[in-house]
Amino acid sequence: MFYKLAVFVCNLLMHLLYRVSAADSDKIPKDGAAIICSNHIKMLDPVLVCVSTKRVVHYMGKKELFENKLLAALFRGIKAFPVDRKSGRDVEAMRTAINLLKSGEILGIFFHGHRVKEGEEKAVKSGVILFALKGKAPIVPAYISGEYKIFSKTKIKFGDPIFLDEYYDKKLDQELLEKLTKLVTEKVEALKME
């Protein structure tokens, strides 16, 4: 209930203040597990993704955001869960993400793992591939453009789902991980050109 109300209010504000638009959101599966993988330019990106689909999108948030009880309740209400980014490998957060996918939910992931300005070069994280293979979920690439300036246009474009079924039962070595990460990165970046 809280999630729907929060998305409704955010939807109104996002359209009013930032004139947001979503292209090809029908490419997000109507049911079953999926990962929405996009670039990340501003703190409002998760909100933009959530208001662009009728499905509930779960996001990881750095654990520091959950240290305040009030904020923690708010973030949990909008289906976010904590991740300890400093530990390097938060097993509990990874388990939560995979279990969500196995339950047929949608997981939102930023392929850099954090905010990256337009034109800035940063390494892409391979977590999206691990989650997709362990959770047996397609990846829906998305690209966000705009600067969230008041009354300026902010857009998100979704691409065709990437199905990795053929790799579900294969051993995941570093070479395959890099190959699939590159594939997803290219699909996300290609949406920028369209």
PDB file of C-alpha atoms in Angstrom:
ATOM      1  CA  MET A   1       0.000   0.000   0.000  1.00  0.00           C
ATOM      2  CA  PHE A   2       2.746   2.449   0.994  1.00  0.00           C
ATOM      3  CA  TYR A   3       4.696   1.619  -2.185  1.00  0.00           C
ATOM      4  CA  LYS A   4       1.727   2.417  -4.447  1.00  0.00           C
ATOM      5  CA  LEU A   5       1.042   5.693  -2.661  1.00  0.00           C
ATOM      6  CA  ALA A   6       4.726   6.689  -2.779  1.00  0.00           C
ATOM      7  CA  VAL A   7       4.950   5.902  -6.513  1.00  0.00           C
ATOM      8  CA  PHE A   8       1.721   7.835  -7.196  1.00  0.00           C
ATOM      9  CA  VAL A   9       3.035  10.958  -5.408  1.00  0.00           C
ATOM     10  CA  CYS A  10       6.488  10.641  -6.999  1.00  0.00           C
ATOM     11  CA  ASN A  11       4.900  10.187 -10.421  1.00  0.00           C
ATOM     12  CA  LEU A  12       3.003  13.469 -10.077  1.00  0.00           C
ATOM     13  CA  LEU A  13       6.073  15.352  -8.857  1.00  0.00           C
ATOM     14  CA  MET A  14       8.424  13.869 -11.462  1.00  0.00           C
ATOM     15  CA  HIS A  15       6.085  14.752 -14.328  1.00  0.00           C
ATOM     16  CA  LEU A  16       5.391  18.217 -12.970  1.00  0.00           C
ATOM     17  CA  LEU A  17       8.952  19.197 -12.050  1.00  0.00           C
ATOM     18  CA  TYR A  18      11.123  17.278 -14.501  1.00  0.00           C
ATOM     19  CA  ARG A  19       8.744  16.548 -17.392  1.00  0.00           C
ATOM     20  CA  VAL A  20       9.814  12.910 -17.350  1.00  0.00           C
ATOM     21  CA  SER A  21       8.970  10.563 -20.165  1.00  0.00           C
ATOM     22  CA  ALA A  22       9.480   6.832 -20.601  1.00  0.00           C
ATOM     23  CA  ALA A  23       9.932   5.152 -23.978  1.00  0.00           C
ATOM     24  CA  ASP A  24       9.275   1.456 -24.592  1.00  0.00           C
ATOM     25  CA  SER A  25       8.391   0.581 -20.986  1.00  0.00           C
ATOM     26  CA  ASP A  26       6.258  -2.198 -22.503  1.00  0.00           C
ATOM     27  CA  LYS A  27       9.549  -4.096 -22.956  1.00  0.00           C
ATOM     28  CA  ILE A  28       9.575  -4.758 -19.212  1.00  0.00           C
ATOM     29  CA  PRO A  29       7.993  -8.213 -18.718  1.00  0.00           C
ATOM     30  CA  LYS A  30       4.450  -7.993 -17.341  1.00  0.00           C
ATOM     31  CA  ASP A  31       5.145 -10.835 -14.944  1.00  0.00           C
ATOM     32  CA  GLY A  32       8.012 -12.996 -13.752  1.00  0.00           C
ATOM     33  CA  ALA A  33      11.519 -12.085 -12.714  1.00  0.00           C
ATOM     34  CA  ALA A  34      13.545  -9.418 -14.488  1.00  0.00           C
ATOM     35  CA  ILE A  35      16.423  -7.065 -13.850  1.00  0.00           C
ATOM     36  CA  ILE A  36      16.235  -3.462 -15.039  1.00  0.00           C
ATOM     37  CA  CYS A  37      19.835  -2.404 -15.656  1.00  0.00           C
ATOM     38  CA  SER A  38      20.537   1.252 -16.364  1.00  0.00           C
ATOM     39  CA  ASN A  39      23.096   4.001 -16.120  1.00  0.00           C
ATOM     40  CA  HIS A  40      23.013   6.128 -12.963  1.00  0.00           C
ATOM     41  CA  ILE A  41      23.406   9.910 -13.154  1.00  0.00           C
ATOM     42  CA  LYS A  42      21.433  11.336 -10.206  1.00  0.00           C
ATOM     43  CA  MET A  43      19.908  10.251  -6.894  1.00  0.00           C
ATOM     44  CA  LEU A  44      16.426  10.401  -8.451  1.00  0.00           C
ATOM     45  CA  ASP A  45      17.169   7.618 -10.965  1.00  0.00           C
ATOM     46  CA  PRO A  46      15.560   4.831  -8.899  1.00  0.00           C
ATOM     47  CA  VAL A  47      12.427   6.975  -8.591  1.00  0.00           C
ATOM     48  CA  LEU A  48      12.352   7.500 -12.364  1.00  0.00           C
ATOM     49  CA  VAL A  49      12.597   3.752 -12.983  1.00  0.00           C
ATOM     50  CA  CYS A  50       9.854   3.012 -10.433  1.00  0.00           C
ATOM     51  CA  VAL A  51       7.383   5.527 -11.901  1.00  0.00           C
ATOM     52  CA  SER A  52       8.071   4.197 -15.416  1.00  0.00           C
ATOM     53  CA  THR A  53       6.608   0.732 -14.791  1.00  0.00           C
ATOM     54  CA  LYS A  54       3.473  -0.661 -13.172  1.00  0.00           C
ATOM     55  CA  ARG A  55       5.564  -3.366 -11.526  1.00  0.00           C
ATOM     56  CA  VAL A  56       7.250  -3.047  -8.144  1.00  0.00           C
ATOM     57  CA  VAL A  57      11.000  -2.500  -8.511  1.00  0.00           C
ATOM     58  CA  HIS A  58      13.350  -3.458  -5.666  1.00  0.00           C
ATOM     59  CA  TYR A  59      16.636  -1.572  -5.251  1.00  0.00           C
ATOM     60  CA  MET A  60      19.704  -1.993  -3.103  1.00  0.00           C
ATOM     61  CA  GLY A  61      20.699   1.087  -1.137  1.00  0.00           C
ATOM     62  CA  LYS A  62      23.942   1.701   0.704  1.00  0.00           C
ATOM     63  CA  LYS A  63      23.547   0.598   4.310  1.00  0.00           C
ATOM     64  CA  GLU A  64      24.296   4.091   5.620  1.00  0.00           C
ATOM     65  CA  LEU A  65      20.864   5.167   4.334  1.00  0.00           C
ATOM     66  CA  PHE A  66      19.261   2.641   6.701  1.00  0.00           C
ATOM     67  CA  GLU A  67      21.017   3.770   9.885  1.00  0.00           C
ATOM     68  CA  ASN A  68      18.312   6.321  10.712  1.00  0.00           C
ATOM     69  CA  LYS A  69      15.168   4.427  11.825  1.00  0.00           C
ATOM     70  CA  LEU A  70      12.772   6.813  10.087  1.00  0.00           C
ATOM     71  CA  LEU A  71      14.696   6.732   6.807  1.00  0.00           C
ATOM     72  CA  ALA A  72      15.107   2.956   7.088  1.00  0.00           C
ATOM     73  CA  ALA A  73      11.318   2.563   7.405  1.00  0.00           C
ATOM     74  CA  LEU A  74      10.827   4.832   4.382  1.00  0.00           C
ATOM     75  CA  PHE A  75      13.334   2.962   2.213  1.00  0.00           C
ATOM     76  CA  ARG A  76      11.929  -0.422   3.193  1.00  0.00           C
ATOM     77  CA  GLY A  77       8.457   0.913   2.381  1.00  0.00           C
ATOM     78  CA  ILE A  78       9.592   1.628  -1.173  1.00  0.00           C
ATOM     79  CA  LYS A  79      11.089  -1.880  -1.405  1.00  0.00           C
ATOM     80  CA  ALA A  80      14.752  -0.950  -1.006  1.00  0.00           C
ATOM     81  CA  PHE A  81      17.111  -3.116   1.020  1.00  0.00           C
ATOM     82  CA  PRO A  82      20.582  -2.373   2.430  1.00  0.00           C
ATOM     83  CA  VAL A  83      23.927  -3.368   0.960  1.00  0.00           C
ATOM     84  CA  ASP A  84      27.321  -2.907   2.578  1.00  0.00           C
ATOM     85  CA  ARG A  85      29.384  -1.541  -0.290  1.00  0.00           C
ATOM     86  CA  LYS A  86      32.532  -1.223   1.819  1.00  0.00           C
ATOM     87  CA  SER A  87      32.679  -4.942   2.625  1.00  0.00           C
ATOM     88  CA  GLY A  88      33.280  -5.727  -1.046  1.00  0.00           C
ATOM     89  CA  ARG A  89      30.878  -8.669  -0.993  1.00  0.00           C
ATOM     90  CA  ASP A  90      27.683  -8.396   1.057  1.00  0.00           C
ATOM     91  CA  VAL A  91      26.412 -11.995   1.065  1.00  0.00           C
ATOM     92  CA  GLU A  92      23.119 -11.105   2.767  1.00  0.00           C
ATOM     93  CA  ALA A  93      22.278  -8.419   0.169  1.00  0.00           C
ATOM     94  CA  MET A  94      23.227 -10.795  -2.650  1.00  0.00           C
ATOM     95  CA  ARG A  95      21.000 -13.507  -1.191  1.00  0.00           C
ATOM     96  CA  THR A  96      18.105 -11.041  -0.870  1.00  0.00           C
ATOM     97  CA  ALA A  97      18.490  -9.945  -4.507  1.00  0.00           C
ATOM     98  CA  ILE A  98      18.620 -13.527  -5.823  1.00  0.00           C
ATOM     99  CA  ASN A  99      15.645 -14.605  -3.691  1.00  0.00           C
ATOM    100  CA  LEU A 100      13.600 -11.673  -5.020  1.00  0.00           C
ATOM    101  CA  LEU A 101      14.314 -12.802  -8.570  1.00  0.00           C
ATOM    102  CA  LYS A 102      13.522 -16.422  -7.763  1.00  0.00           C
ATOM    103  CA  SER A 103      10.190 -15.169  -6.395  1.00  0.00           C
ATOM    104  CA  GLY A 104       9.396 -13.511  -9.739  1.00  0.00           C
ATOM    105  CA  GLU A 105      10.122  -9.930  -8.674  1.00  0.00           C
ATOM    106  CA  ILE A 106      11.933  -7.100 -10.470  1.00  0.00           C
ATOM    107  CA  LEU A 107      15.347  -5.927  -9.337  1.00  0.00           C
ATOM    108  CA  GLY A 108      16.736  -2.547 -10.350  1.00  0.00           C
ATOM    109  CA  ILE A 109      20.512  -2.330 -10.804  1.00  0.00           C
ATOM    110  CA  PHE A 110      22.853   0.439 -11.947  1.00  0.00           C
ATOM    111  CA  PHE A 111      25.609  -1.149 -13.983  1.00  0.00           C
ATOM    112  CA  HIS A 112      28.338   1.072 -12.539  1.00  0.00           C
ATOM    113  CA  GLY A 113      27.138   0.427  -8.997  1.00  0.00           C
ATOM    114  CA  HIS A 114      27.041   4.175  -8.240  1.00  0.00           C
ATOM    115  CA  ARG A 115      26.428   7.543  -9.894  1.00  0.00           C
ATOM    116  CA  VAL A 116      28.536   8.395 -12.944  1.00  0.00           C
ATOM    117  CA  LYS A 117      28.319  11.719 -14.758  1.00  0.00           C
ATOM    118  CA  GLU A 118      27.659  11.864 -18.487  1.00  0.00           C
ATOM    119  CA  GLY A 119      30.892  11.240 -20.395  1.00  0.00           C
ATOM    120  CA  GLU A 120      32.762  10.080 -17.293  1.00  0.00           C
ATOM    121  CA  GLU A 121      34.661   6.801 -17.664  1.00  0.00           C
ATOM    122  CA  LYS A 122      34.143   4.273 -14.868  1.00  0.00           C
ATOM    123  CA  ALA A 123      34.450   0.506 -14.679  1.00  0.00           C
ATOM    124  CA  VAL A 124      31.209  -1.439 -15.037  1.00  0.00           C
ATOM    125  CA  LYS A 125      30.328  -3.877 -12.244  1.00  0.00           C
ATOM    126  CA  SER A 126      29.590  -7.511 -13.112  1.00  0.00           C
ATOM    127  CA  GLY A 127      26.931  -7.980 -10.393  1.00  0.00           C
ATOM    128  CA  VAL A 128      24.072  -7.754 -12.869  1.00  0.00           C
ATOM    129  CA  ILE A 129      25.335 -10.889 -14.651  1.00  0.00           C
ATOM    130  CA  LEU A 130      25.713 -12.834 -11.411  1.00  0.00           C
ATOM    131  CA  PHE A 131      22.176 -11.934 -10.335  1.00  0.00           C
ATOM    132  CA  ALA A 132      20.716 -12.703 -13.766  1.00  0.00           C
ATOM    133  CA  LEU A 133      22.314 -16.150 -13.888  1.00  0.00           C
ATOM    134  CA  LYS A 134      21.654 -17.114 -10.257  1.00  0.00           C
ATOM    135  CA  GLY A 135      18.113 -15.693 -10.321  1.00  0.00           C
ATOM    136  CA  LYS A 136      17.443 -16.962 -13.870  1.00  0.00           C
ATOM    137  CA  ALA A 137      16.092 -13.603 -14.975  1.00  0.00           C
ATOM    138  CA  PRO A 138      16.270 -11.593 -18.220  1.00  0.00           C
ATOM    139  CA  ILE A 139      17.981  -8.207 -18.142  1.00  0.00           C
ATOM    140  CA  VAL A 140      16.088  -5.179 -19.467  1.00  0.00           C
ATOM    141  CA  PRO A 141      18.595  -2.470 -20.471  1.00  0.00           C
ATOM    142  CA  ALA A 142      17.605   1.142 -19.840  1.00  0.00           C
ATOM    143  CA  TYR A 143      19.227   4.514 -20.438  1.00  0.00           C
ATOM    144  CA  ILE A 144      18.463   7.694 -18.504  1.00  0.00           C
ATOM    145  CA  SER A 145      19.193  11.080 -20.051  1.00  0.00           C
ATOM    146  CA  GLY A 146      18.648  14.590 -18.734  1.00  0.00           C
ATOM    147  CA  GLU A 147      19.834  16.490 -15.685  1.00  0.00           C
ATOM    148  CA  TYR A 148      16.700  16.695 -13.527  1.00  0.00           C
ATOM    149  CA  LYS A 149      16.668  20.453 -13.829  1.00  0.00           C
ATOM    150  CA  ILE A 150      13.328  21.993 -12.922  1.00  0.00           C
ATOM    151  CA  PHE A 151      10.968  21.999 -15.920  1.00  0.00           C
ATOM    152  CA  SER A 152      13.587  20.469 -18.209  1.00  0.00           C
ATOM    153  CA  LYS A 153      13.074  17.103 -19.895  1.00  0.00           C
ATOM    154  CA  THR A 154      14.327  13.894 -18.337  1.00  0.00           C
ATOM    155  CA  LYS A 155      13.923  10.658 -20.269  1.00  0.00           C
ATOM    156  CA  ILE A 156      14.325   6.947 -19.793  1.00  0.00           C
ATOM    157  CA  LYS A 157      14.381   4.492 -22.668  1.00  0.00           C
ATOM    158  CA  PHE A 158      14.049   0.735 -22.265  1.00  0.00           C
ATOM    159  CA  GLY A 159      15.517  -1.851 -24.611  1.00  0.00           C
ATOM    160  CA  ASP A 160      14.664  -5.426 -25.535  1.00  0.00           C
ATOM    161  CA  PRO A 161      15.202  -7.950 -22.730  1.00  0.00           C
ATOM    162  CA  ILE A 162      18.501  -9.834 -22.849  1.00  0.00           C
ATOM    163  CA  PHE A 163      17.966 -13.542 -22.225  1.00  0.00           C
ATOM    164  CA  LEU A 164      20.920 -15.493 -20.876  1.00  0.00           C
ATOM    165  CA  ASP A 165      19.195 -18.912 -20.639  1.00  0.00           C
ATOM    166  CA  GLU A 166      21.986 -20.664 -22.526  1.00  0.00           C
ATOM    167  CA  TYR A 167      24.426 -19.743 -19.733  1.00  0.00           C
ATOM    168  CA  TYR A 168      22.314 -20.789 -16.726  1.00  0.00           C
ATOM    169  CA  ASP A 169      23.992 -24.169 -16.328  1.00  0.00           C
ATOM    170  CA  LYS A 170      27.457 -23.231 -17.564  1.00  0.00           C
ATOM    171  CA  LYS A 171      30.439 -22.638 -15.327  1.00  0.00           C
ATOM    172  CA  LEU A 172      30.915 -18.911 -14.931  1.00  0.00           C
ATOM    173  CA  ASP A 173      34.585 -18.089 -15.351  1.00  0.00           C
ATOM    174  CA  GLN A 174      36.160 -14.637 -15.583  1.00  0.00           C
ATOM    175  CA  GLU A 175      36.202 -14.668 -19.393  1.00  0.00           C
ATOM    176  CA  LEU A 176      32.466 -15.420 -19.652  1.00  0.00           C
ATOM    177  CA  LEU A 177      31.655 -12.888 -16.930  1.00  0.00           C
ATOM    178  CA  GLU A 178      33.536 -10.163 -18.815  1.00  0.00           C
ATOM    179  CA  LYS A 179      31.944 -11.151 -22.120  1.00  0.00           C
ATOM    180  CA  LEU A 180      28.380 -10.966 -20.751  1.00  0.00           C
ATOM    181  CA  THR A 181      29.090  -7.755 -18.826  1.00  0.00           C
ATOM    182  CA  LYS A 182      30.335  -6.175 -22.058  1.00  0.00           C
ATOM    183  CA  LEU A 183      27.206  -7.364 -23.882  1.00  0.00           C
ATOM    184  CA  VAL A 184      24.881  -5.737 -21.340  1.00  0.00           C
ATOM    185  CA  THR A 185      26.976  -2.553 -21.234  1.00  0.00           C
ATOM    186  CA  GLU A 186      26.759  -2.222 -25.020  1.00  0.00           C
ATOM    187  CA  LYS A 187      22.984  -2.752 -24.972  1.00  0.00           C
ATOM    188  CA  VAL A 188      22.555  -0.012 -22.358  1.00  0.00           C
ATOM    189  CA  GLU A 189      24.893   2.397 -24.139  1.00  0.00           C
ATOM    190  CA  ALA A 190      23.182   1.729 -27.488  1.00  0.00           C
ATOM    191  CA  LEU A 191      19.956   3.205 -26.091  1.00  0.00           C
ATOM    192  CA  LYS A 192      21.776   6.510 -25.668  1.00  0.00           C
ATOM    193  CA  MET A 193      22.251   6.707 -29.434  1.00  0.00           C
ATOM    194  CA  GLU A 194      18.591   6.041 -30.333  1.00  0.00           C
TER     195      GLU A 194
END
